[in-house]
GROMACS .gro file of N, CA and C in nm:
model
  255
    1UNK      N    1  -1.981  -0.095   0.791
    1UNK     CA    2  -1.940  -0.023   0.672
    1UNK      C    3  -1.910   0.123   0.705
    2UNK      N    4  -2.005   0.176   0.776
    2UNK     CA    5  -1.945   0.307   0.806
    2UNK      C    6  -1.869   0.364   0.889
    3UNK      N    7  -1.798   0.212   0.988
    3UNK     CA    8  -1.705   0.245   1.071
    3UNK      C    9  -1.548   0.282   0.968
    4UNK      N   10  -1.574   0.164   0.897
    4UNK     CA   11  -1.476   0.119   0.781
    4UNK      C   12  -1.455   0.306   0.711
    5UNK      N   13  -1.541   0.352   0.685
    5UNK     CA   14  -1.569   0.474   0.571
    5UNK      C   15  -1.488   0.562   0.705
    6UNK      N   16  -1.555   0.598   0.811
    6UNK     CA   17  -1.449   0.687   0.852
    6UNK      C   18  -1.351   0.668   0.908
    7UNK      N   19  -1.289   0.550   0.897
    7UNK     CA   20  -1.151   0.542   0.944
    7UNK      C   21  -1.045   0.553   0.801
    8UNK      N   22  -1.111   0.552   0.729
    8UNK     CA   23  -1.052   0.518   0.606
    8UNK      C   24  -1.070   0.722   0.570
    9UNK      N   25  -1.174   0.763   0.619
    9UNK     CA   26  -1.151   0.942   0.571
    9UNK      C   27  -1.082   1.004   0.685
   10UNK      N   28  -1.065   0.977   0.764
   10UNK     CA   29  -1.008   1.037   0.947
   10UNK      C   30  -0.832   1.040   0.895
   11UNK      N   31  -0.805   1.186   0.902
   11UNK     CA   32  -0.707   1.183   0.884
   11UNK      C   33  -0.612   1.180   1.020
   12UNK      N   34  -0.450   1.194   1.069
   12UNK     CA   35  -0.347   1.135   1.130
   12UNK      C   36  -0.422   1.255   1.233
   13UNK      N   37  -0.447   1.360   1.218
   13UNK     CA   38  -0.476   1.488   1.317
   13UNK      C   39  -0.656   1.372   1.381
   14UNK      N   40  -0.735   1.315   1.352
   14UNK     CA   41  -0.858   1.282   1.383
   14UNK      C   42  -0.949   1.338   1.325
   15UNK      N   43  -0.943   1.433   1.230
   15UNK     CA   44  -1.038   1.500   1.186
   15UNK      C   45  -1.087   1.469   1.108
   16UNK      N   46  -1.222   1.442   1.048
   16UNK     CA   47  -1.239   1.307   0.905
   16UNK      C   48  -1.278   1.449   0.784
   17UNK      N   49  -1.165   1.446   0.655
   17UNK     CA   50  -1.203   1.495   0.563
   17UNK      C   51  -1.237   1.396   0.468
   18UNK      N   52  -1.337   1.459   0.441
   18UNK     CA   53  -1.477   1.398   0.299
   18UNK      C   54  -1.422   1.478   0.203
   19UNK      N   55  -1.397   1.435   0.087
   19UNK     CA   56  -1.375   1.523  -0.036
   19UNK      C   57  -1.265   1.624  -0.042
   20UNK      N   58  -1.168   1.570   0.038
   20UNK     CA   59  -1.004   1.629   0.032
   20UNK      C   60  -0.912   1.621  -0.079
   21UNK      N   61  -0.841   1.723  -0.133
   21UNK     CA   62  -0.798   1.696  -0.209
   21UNK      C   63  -0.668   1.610  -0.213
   22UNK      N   64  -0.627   1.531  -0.287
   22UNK     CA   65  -0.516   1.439  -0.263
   22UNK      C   66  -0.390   1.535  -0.241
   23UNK      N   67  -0.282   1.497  -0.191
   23UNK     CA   68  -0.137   1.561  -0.151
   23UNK      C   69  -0.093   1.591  -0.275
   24UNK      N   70  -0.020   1.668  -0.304
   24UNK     CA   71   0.063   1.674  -0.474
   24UNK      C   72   0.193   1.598  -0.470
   25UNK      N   73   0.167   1.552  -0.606
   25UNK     CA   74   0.233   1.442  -0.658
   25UNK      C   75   0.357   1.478  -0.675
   26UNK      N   76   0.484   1.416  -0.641
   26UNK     CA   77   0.604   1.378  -0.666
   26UNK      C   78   0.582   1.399  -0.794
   27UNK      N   79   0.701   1.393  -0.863
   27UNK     CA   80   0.726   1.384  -1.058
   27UNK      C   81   0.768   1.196  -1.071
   28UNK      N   82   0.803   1.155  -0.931
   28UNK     CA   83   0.890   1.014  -0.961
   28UNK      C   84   0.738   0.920  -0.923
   29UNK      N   85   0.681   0.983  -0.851
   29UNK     CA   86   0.536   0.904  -0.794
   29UNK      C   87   0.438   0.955  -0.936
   30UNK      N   88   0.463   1.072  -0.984
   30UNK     CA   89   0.346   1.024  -1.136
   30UNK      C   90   0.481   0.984  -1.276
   31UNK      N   91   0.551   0.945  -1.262
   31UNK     CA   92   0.617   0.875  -1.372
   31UNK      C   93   0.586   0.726  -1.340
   32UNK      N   94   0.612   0.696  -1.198
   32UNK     CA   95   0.548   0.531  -1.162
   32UNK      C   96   0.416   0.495  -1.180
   33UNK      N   97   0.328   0.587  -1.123
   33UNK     CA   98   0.187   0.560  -1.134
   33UNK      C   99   0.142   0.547  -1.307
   34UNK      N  100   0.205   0.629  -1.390
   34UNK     CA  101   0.197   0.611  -1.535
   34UNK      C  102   0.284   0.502  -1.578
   35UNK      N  103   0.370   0.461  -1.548
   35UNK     CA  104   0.443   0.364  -1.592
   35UNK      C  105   0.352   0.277  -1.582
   36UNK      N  106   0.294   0.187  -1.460
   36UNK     CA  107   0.204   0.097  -1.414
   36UNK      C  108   0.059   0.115  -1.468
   37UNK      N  109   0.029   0.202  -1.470
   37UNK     CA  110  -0.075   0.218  -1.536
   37UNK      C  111  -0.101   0.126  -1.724
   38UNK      N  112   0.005   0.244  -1.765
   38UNK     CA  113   0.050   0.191  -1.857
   38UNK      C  114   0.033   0.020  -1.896
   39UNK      N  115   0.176   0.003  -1.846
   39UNK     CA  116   0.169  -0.148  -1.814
   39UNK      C  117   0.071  -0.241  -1.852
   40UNK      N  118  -0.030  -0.212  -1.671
   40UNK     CA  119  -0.170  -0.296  -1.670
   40UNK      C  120  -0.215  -0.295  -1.797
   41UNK      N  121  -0.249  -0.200  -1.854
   41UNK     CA  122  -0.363  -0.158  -2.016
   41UNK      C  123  -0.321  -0.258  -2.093
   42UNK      N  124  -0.195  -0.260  -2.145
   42UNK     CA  125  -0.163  -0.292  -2.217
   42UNK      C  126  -0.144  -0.517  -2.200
   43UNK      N  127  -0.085  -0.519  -2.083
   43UNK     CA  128  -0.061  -0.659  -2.062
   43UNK      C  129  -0.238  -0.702  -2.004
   44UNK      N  130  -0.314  -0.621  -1.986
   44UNK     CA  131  -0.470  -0.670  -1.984
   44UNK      C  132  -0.548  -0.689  -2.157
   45UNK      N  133  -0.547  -0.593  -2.253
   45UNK     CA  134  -0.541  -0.640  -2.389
   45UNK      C  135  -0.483  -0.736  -2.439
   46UNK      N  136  -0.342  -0.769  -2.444
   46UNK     CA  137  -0.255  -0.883  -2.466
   46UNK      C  138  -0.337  -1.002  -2.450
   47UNK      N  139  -0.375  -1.012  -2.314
   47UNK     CA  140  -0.420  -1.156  -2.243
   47UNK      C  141  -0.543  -1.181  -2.197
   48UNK      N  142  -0.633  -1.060  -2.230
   48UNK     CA  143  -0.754  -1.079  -2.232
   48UNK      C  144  -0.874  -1.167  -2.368
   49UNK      N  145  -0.902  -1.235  -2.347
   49UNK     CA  146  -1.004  -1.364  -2.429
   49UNK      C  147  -1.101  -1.205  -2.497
   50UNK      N  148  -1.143  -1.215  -2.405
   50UNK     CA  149  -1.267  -1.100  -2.482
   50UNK      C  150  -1.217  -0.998  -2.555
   51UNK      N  151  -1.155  -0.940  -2.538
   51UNK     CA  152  -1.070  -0.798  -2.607
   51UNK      C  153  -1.024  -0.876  -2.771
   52UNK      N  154  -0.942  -0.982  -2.713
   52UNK     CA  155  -0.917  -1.020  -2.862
   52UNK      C  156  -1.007  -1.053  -2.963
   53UNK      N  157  -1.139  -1.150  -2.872
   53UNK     CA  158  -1.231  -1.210  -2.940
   53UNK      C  159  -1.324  -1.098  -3.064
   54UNK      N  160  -1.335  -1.004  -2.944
   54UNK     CA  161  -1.436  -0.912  -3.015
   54UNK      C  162  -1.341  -0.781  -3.085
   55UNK      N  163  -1.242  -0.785  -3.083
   55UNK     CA  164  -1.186  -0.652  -3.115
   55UNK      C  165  -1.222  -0.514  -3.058
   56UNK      N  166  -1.302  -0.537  -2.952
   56UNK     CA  167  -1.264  -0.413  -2.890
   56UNK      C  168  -1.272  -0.406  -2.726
   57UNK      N  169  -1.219  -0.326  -2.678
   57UNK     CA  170  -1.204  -0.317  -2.549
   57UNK      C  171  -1.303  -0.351  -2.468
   58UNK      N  172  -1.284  -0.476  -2.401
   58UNK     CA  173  -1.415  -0.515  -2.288
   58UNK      C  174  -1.411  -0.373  -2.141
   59UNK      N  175  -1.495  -0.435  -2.080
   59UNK     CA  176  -1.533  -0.375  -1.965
   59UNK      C  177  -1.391  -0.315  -1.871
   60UNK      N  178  -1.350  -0.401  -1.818
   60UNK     CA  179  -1.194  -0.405  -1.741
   60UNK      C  180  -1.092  -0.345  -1.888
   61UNK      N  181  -1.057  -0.357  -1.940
   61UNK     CA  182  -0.995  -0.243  -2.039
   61UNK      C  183  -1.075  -0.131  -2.024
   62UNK      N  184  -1.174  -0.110  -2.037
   62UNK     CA  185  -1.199   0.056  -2.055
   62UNK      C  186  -1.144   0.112  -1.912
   63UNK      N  187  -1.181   0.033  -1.788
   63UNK     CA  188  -1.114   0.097  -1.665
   63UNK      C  189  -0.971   0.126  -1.622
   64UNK      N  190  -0.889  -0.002  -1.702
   64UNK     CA  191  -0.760   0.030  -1.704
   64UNK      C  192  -0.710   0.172  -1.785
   65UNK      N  193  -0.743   0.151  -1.908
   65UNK     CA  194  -0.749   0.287  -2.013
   65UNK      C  195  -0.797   0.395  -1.891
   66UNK      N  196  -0.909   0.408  -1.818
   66UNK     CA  197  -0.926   0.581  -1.777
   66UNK      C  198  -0.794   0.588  -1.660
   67UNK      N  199  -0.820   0.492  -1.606
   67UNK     CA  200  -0.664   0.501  -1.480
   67UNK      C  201  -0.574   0.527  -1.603
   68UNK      N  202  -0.554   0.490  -1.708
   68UNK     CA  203  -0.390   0.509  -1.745
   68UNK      C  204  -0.398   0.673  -1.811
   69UNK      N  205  -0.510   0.762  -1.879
   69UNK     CA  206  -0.505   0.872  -1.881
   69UNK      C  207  -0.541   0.956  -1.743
   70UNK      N  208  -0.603   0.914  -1.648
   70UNK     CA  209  -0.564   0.985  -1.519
   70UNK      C  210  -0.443   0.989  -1.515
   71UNK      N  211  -0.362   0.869  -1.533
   71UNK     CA  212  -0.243   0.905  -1.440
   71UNK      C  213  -0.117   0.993  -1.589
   72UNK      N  214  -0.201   0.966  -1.651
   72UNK     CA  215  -0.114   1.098  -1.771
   72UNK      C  216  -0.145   1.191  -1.745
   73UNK      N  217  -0.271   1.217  -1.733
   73UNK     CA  218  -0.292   1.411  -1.688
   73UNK      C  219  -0.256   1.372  -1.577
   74UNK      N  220  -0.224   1.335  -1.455
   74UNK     CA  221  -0.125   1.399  -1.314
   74UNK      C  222   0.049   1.386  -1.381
   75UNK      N  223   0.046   1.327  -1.458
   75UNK     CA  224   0.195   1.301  -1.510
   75UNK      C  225   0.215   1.460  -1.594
   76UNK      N  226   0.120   1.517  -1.667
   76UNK     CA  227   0.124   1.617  -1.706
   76UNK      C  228   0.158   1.729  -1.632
   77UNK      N  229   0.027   1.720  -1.533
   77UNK     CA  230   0.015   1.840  -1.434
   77UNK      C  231   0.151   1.846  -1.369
   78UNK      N  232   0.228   1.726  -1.309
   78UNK     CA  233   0.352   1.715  -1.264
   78UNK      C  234   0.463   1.767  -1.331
   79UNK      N  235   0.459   1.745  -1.434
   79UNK     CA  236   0.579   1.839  -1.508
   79UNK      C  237   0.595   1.917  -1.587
   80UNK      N  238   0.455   1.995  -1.562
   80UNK     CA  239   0.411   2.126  -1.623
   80UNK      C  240   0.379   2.108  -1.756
   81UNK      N  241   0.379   1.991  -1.834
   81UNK     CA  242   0.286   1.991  -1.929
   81UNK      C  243   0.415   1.984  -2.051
   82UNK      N  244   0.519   1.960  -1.973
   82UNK     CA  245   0.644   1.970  -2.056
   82UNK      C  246   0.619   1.835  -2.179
   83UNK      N  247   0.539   1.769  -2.171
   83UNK     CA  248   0.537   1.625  -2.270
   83UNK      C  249   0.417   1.603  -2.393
   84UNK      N  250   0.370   1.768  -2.382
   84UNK     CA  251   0.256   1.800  -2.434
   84UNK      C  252   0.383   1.828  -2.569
   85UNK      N  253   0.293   1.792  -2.694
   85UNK     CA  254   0.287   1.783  -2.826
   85UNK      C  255   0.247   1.863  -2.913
   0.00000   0.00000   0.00000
């Protein structure tokens, strides 16, 4: 497992950063990542048994939902907030 962990933090130089911040986002890489995001949420409610059963968002919906407002605030941050209301 922890060979796995630092090959997976070791960046292309060898140097392993822990708690790096991600690269900045394209505007076309957070319009996709929100698009998809999107998406998932919505076609996981649709076709989810439990969500319908109980009327409200099971477990796996609430996770899709925070990915799909993550990827709205980087969709934000990406285009300066131009979609703000």
């Amino acid at each position: 497992m922890m060979i796995f962990l630092r090959k997976l933090l070791t960046s292309q130089s060898g140097v392993v950063r822990v708690g790096a911040p991600p690269p900045e986002m394209t505007m076309s890489m957070a319009d996709e990542a929100l698009e998809n995001a999107r998406t998932t949420y919505e076609q996981h409610v649709r076709t989810c048994r439990q969500c319908r059963a109980d009327g409200a968002a099971c477990a796996v919906a609430k996770i899709h939902l925070r990915t799909y407002n993550n990827a709205r605030r980087d969709h934000l941050r990406a285009t300066g907030g131009a979609s703000r209301g």
